[in-house]
Amino acid sequence: DITKWSTPQPYTPGQGFLKAAGTIIRDQDGNGEEVLLQGINLGGLLLIEKWMTGIGAGDTPTIEDDFTIREVLTERFGEDGSDQLLTTFQEAYSDSIDFINLKDMRINFVRLPIFFRILQDDEGNWITNELGEIDFSRIDRIVNFCADRGIYVMLDLHGAPGGQSPEAHTGQENLNRLFEDSPEGQTYRDRTVEIWEAIATHYKDNAAVCGYD
């Protein structure tokens, strides 16, 4: 479906950020050409969903969500072993060749669902790198793969602290406490704001990140 009105217009370094003008999206900070976003959802990578990946379906009882997968892996292999397995899974699930294929398919947009556990532990402590900084490497990897190939990325906090619905695809089934009218609910909301502020600060100068969901 490539026509005059639907041809994707990839990101080019130096063109500036996308900006909405009514229902039209333009590059060059809103002063350039119209950009028509055509793309995919990269689900199952940074938030494992059983229906999408099959992971957890072979256990008895079945493992329904990312949170429980992490608990089970830690019980079986320890914290370091669990982290190594998840890293290996993520690197195999999506690699640079996949984004070359997306570019060849004329894709110019990827929505990246993220579980808060990529950046914080369940107690709200930041996951840090060897420099003591917040470890954005797993998200950076995908953003860089996309940016190098003219693909925009929308970062989607699909699993916020406390869970924004009772569904497994928010990271932990039957939690749903993010909007709860309670001190715990407020704590989860404060942590969610904290995470969004850290993400926005980290990517504020990266024009390949076209938005936040």
Short mmCIF file of C-alpha atoms in Angstrom, two decimals, residues 2-210:
data_model
loop_
_atom_site.label_atom_id
_atom_site.label_comp_id
_atom_site.label_asym_id
_atom_site.label_seq_id
_atom_site.Cartn_x
_atom_site.Cartn_y
_atom_site.Cartn_z
CA ILE A 2 2.65 2.50 -1.08
CA THR A 3 1.12 5.56 -2.70
CA LYS A 4 1.81 9.29 -2.71
CA TRP A 5 -0.14 9.72 0.49
CA SER A 6 1.09 6.64 2.38
CA THR A 7 4.81 6.45 1.64
CA PRO A 8 6.74 6.33 4.95
CA GLN A 9 9.25 9.12 5.44
CA PRO A 10 12.08 7.81 7.63
CA TYR A 11 13.89 9.77 10.30
CA THR A 12 17.06 11.46 9.12
CA PRO A 13 19.57 12.70 11.73
CA GLY A 14 19.31 16.45 12.09
CA GLN A 15 15.69 16.76 11.01
CA GLY A 16 14.52 17.52 14.54
CA PHE A 17 11.63 16.16 16.52
CA LEU A 18 8.22 15.14 15.32
CA LYS A 19 5.46 17.53 16.34
CA ALA A 20 1.70 17.29 15.97
CA ALA A 21 -0.17 20.13 14.25
CA GLY A 22 -3.79 19.14 14.79
CA THR A 23 -4.12 15.70 13.23
CA ILE A 24 -0.95 16.05 11.13
CA ILE A 25 2.52 15.01 12.30
CA ARG A 26 5.48 16.91 10.87
CA ASP A 27 9.25 16.57 11.27
CA GLN A 28 11.79 19.38 11.78
CA ASP A 29 10.16 20.34 15.08
CA GLY A 30 6.79 20.68 13.35
CA ASN A 31 7.99 22.90 10.50
CA GLY A 32 8.87 20.23 7.96
CA GLU A 33 7.23 17.52 5.89
CA GLU A 34 4.22 15.50 6.97
CA VAL A 35 5.26 12.13 8.44
CA LEU A 36 2.92 9.15 8.16
CA LEU A 37 3.75 6.60 10.85
CA GLN A 38 3.37 2.96 9.77
CA GLY A 39 4.63 0.26 12.02
CA ILE A 40 4.40 -2.51 14.57
CA ASN A 41 4.10 -3.25 18.26
CA LEU A 42 7.25 -4.92 19.65
CA GLY A 43 5.38 -6.80 22.37
CA GLY A 44 6.84 -9.62 24.44
CA LEU A 45 10.37 -8.23 24.55
CA LEU A 46 10.63 -5.95 27.61
CA LEU A 47 7.36 -7.20 29.09
CA ILE A 48 6.79 -10.92 28.55
CA GLU A 49 3.20 -11.81 27.66
CA LYS A 50 2.37 -15.53 27.66
CA TRP A 51 -0.22 -15.29 24.88
CA MET A 52 2.41 -13.73 22.63
CA THR A 53 5.55 -15.72 23.52
CA GLY A 54 4.26 -19.01 24.95
CA ILE A 55 6.63 -18.61 27.90
CA GLY A 56 4.96 -19.96 31.04
CA ALA A 57 2.43 -22.08 29.16
CA GLY A 58 4.47 -25.24 29.72
CA ASP A 59 4.61 -24.94 33.50
CA THR A 60 2.09 -26.54 35.86
CA PRO A 61 0.31 -24.43 36.91
CA THR A 62 0.89 -22.11 33.98
CA ILE A 63 2.79 -18.90 34.66
CA GLU A 64 0.56 -16.02 33.63
CA ASP A 65 2.73 -12.91 33.90
CA ASP A 66 6.21 -11.41 33.68
CA PHE A 67 6.39 -10.79 37.44
CA THR A 68 5.88 -14.49 38.25
CA ILE A 69 8.28 -15.61 35.50
CA ARG A 70 10.99 -13.52 37.20
CA GLU A 71 10.15 -15.01 40.61
CA VAL A 72 10.28 -18.57 39.29
CA LEU A 73 13.57 -18.00 37.44
CA THR A 74 15.10 -16.49 40.59
CA GLU A 75 13.97 -19.48 42.68
CA ARG A 76 15.48 -21.89 40.16
CA PHE A 77 18.69 -20.10 39.17
CA GLY A 78 19.27 -17.27 41.65
CA GLU A 79 19.06 -13.55 40.95
CA ASP A 80 22.14 -13.43 38.70
CA GLY A 81 21.05 -16.52 36.79
CA SER A 82 17.58 -15.12 36.29
CA ASP A 83 18.99 -11.84 34.97
CA GLN A 84 21.35 -13.66 32.60
CA LEU A 85 18.51 -15.80 31.23
CA LEU A 86 16.26 -12.78 30.68
CA THR A 87 19.09 -10.89 28.97
CA THR A 88 19.80 -13.85 26.68
CA PHE A 89 16.09 -14.11 25.88
CA GLN A 90 15.79 -10.40 25.07
CA GLU A 91 18.89 -10.38 22.86
CA ALA A 92 17.64 -13.41 20.93
CA TYR A 93 14.03 -12.20 20.74
CA SER A 94 14.96 -9.09 18.76
CA ASP A 95 18.29 -8.41 17.06
CA SER A 96 19.61 -5.90 14.52
CA ILE A 97 18.56 -8.06 11.55
CA ASP A 98 14.92 -7.69 12.59
CA PHE A 99 15.12 -3.91 12.24
CA ILE A 100 16.83 -4.22 8.85
CA ASN A 101 13.86 -6.35 7.81
CA LEU A 102 11.43 -3.75 9.18
CA LYS A 103 13.17 -1.01 7.22
CA ASP A 104 13.00 -3.14 4.06
CA MET A 105 9.25 -3.54 4.70
CA ARG A 106 8.94 0.29 4.72
CA ILE A 107 8.19 0.34 8.46
CA ASN A 108 9.03 3.67 10.12
CA PHE A 109 7.48 3.24 13.58
CA VAL A 110 7.84 0.83 16.52
CA ARG A 111 5.84 0.86 19.75
CA LEU A 112 7.96 -0.60 22.57
CA PRO A 113 6.01 -1.90 25.61
CA ILE A 114 8.09 -1.76 28.80
CA PHE A 115 7.68 -3.35 32.25
CA PHE A 116 8.83 -1.05 35.06
CA ARG A 117 10.99 -3.94 36.30
CA ILE A 118 13.37 -3.14 33.42
CA LEU A 119 14.31 0.04 35.34
CA GLN A 120 13.35 -0.59 38.99
CA ASP A 121 13.00 -3.55 41.30
CA ASP A 122 9.69 -4.29 43.00
CA GLU A 123 10.62 -2.08 45.97
CA GLY A 124 11.25 0.94 43.77
CA ASN A 125 15.06 0.81 43.79
CA TRP A 126 16.67 1.81 40.50
CA ILE A 127 18.53 -0.84 38.54
CA THR A 128 21.94 0.70 37.90
CA ASN A 129 24.92 0.05 35.65
CA GLU A 130 28.59 -0.19 36.56
CA LEU A 131 28.77 3.62 36.76
CA GLY A 132 25.96 3.75 39.30
CA GLU A 133 23.59 5.38 36.78
CA ILE A 134 20.08 4.19 35.92
CA ASP A 135 20.55 1.31 33.48
CA PHE A 136 18.72 2.20 30.27
CA SER A 137 20.78 -0.24 28.19
CA ARG A 138 17.92 -2.62 27.34
CA ILE A 139 15.74 0.22 26.07
CA ASP A 140 18.69 2.02 24.43
CA ARG A 141 19.50 -1.11 22.46
CA ILE A 142 16.12 -1.04 20.70
CA VAL A 143 16.02 2.75 20.32
CA ASN A 144 19.47 2.68 18.69
CA PHE A 145 18.55 -0.21 16.38
CA CYS A 146 15.56 1.84 15.23
CA ALA A 147 17.30 5.22 14.98
CA ASP A 148 20.10 3.76 12.85
CA ARG A 149 17.50 2.59 10.32
CA GLY A 150 15.17 5.58 10.19
CA ILE A 151 12.52 4.11 12.49
CA TYR A 152 10.76 6.15 15.16
CA VAL A 153 10.07 4.63 18.59
CA MET A 154 7.17 5.23 20.99
CA LEU A 155 8.05 4.18 24.54
CA ASP A 156 5.05 2.54 26.21
CA LEU A 157 5.05 1.97 30.00
CA HIS A 158 2.83 -1.07 29.54
CA GLY A 159 3.43 -2.29 33.09
CA ALA A 160 3.58 0.58 35.60
CA PRO A 161 4.28 0.13 39.33
CA GLY A 162 1.16 -1.24 40.98
CA GLY A 163 -0.37 -2.27 37.66
CA GLN A 164 -2.86 -0.15 35.71
CA SER A 165 -5.31 -3.02 35.15
CA PRO A 166 -5.89 -6.55 36.50
CA GLU A 167 -4.65 -8.09 33.24
CA ALA A 168 -1.44 -10.12 32.95
CA HIS A 169 -0.19 -7.88 30.14
CA THR A 170 0.47 -5.08 32.66
CA GLY A 171 3.18 -7.27 34.19
CA GLN A 172 1.38 -8.77 37.19
CA GLU A 173 -2.06 -10.32 37.00
CA ASN A 174 -4.79 -9.18 39.45
CA LEU A 175 -2.76 -6.35 40.98
CA ASN A 176 -4.48 -3.20 39.57
CA ARG A 177 -3.48 -0.76 42.35
CA LEU A 178 -2.00 2.17 40.39
CA PHE A 179 -5.26 4.14 40.52
CA GLU A 180 -6.35 2.88 43.93
CA ASP A 181 -7.53 5.59 46.36
CA SER A 182 -5.12 4.65 49.13
CA PRO A 183 -1.63 5.52 50.42
CA GLU A 184 -0.29 2.50 48.50
CA GLY A 185 -1.95 3.73 45.32
CA GLN A 186 -0.38 7.16 45.80
CA THR A 187 3.03 5.53 46.29
CA TYR A 188 2.63 3.65 43.02
CA ARG A 189 1.60 6.86 41.23
CA ASP A 190 4.59 8.73 42.65
CA ARG A 191 6.90 5.96 41.45
CA THR A 192 5.30 6.02 38.01
CA VAL A 193 5.89 9.77 37.73
CA GLU A 194 9.49 9.22 38.87
CA ILE A 195 10.04 6.61 36.16
CA TRP A 196 8.51 8.80 33.45
CA GLU A 197 10.65 11.76 34.50
CA ALA A 198 13.79 9.61 34.32
CA ILE A 199 12.82 8.23 30.90
CA ALA A 200 11.97 11.70 29.52
CA THR A 201 15.24 13.14 30.86
CA HIS A 202 17.27 10.32 29.34
CA TYR A 203 15.66 10.61 25.87
CA LYS A 204 14.92 14.36 25.74
CA ASP A 205 17.54 14.96 23.03
CA ASN A 206 16.83 11.82 21.00
CA ALA A 207 14.65 12.71 18.01
CA ALA A 208 14.10 9.02 17.19
CA VAL A 209 11.90 8.77 20.30
CA CYS A 210 8.70 10.23 18.89
#
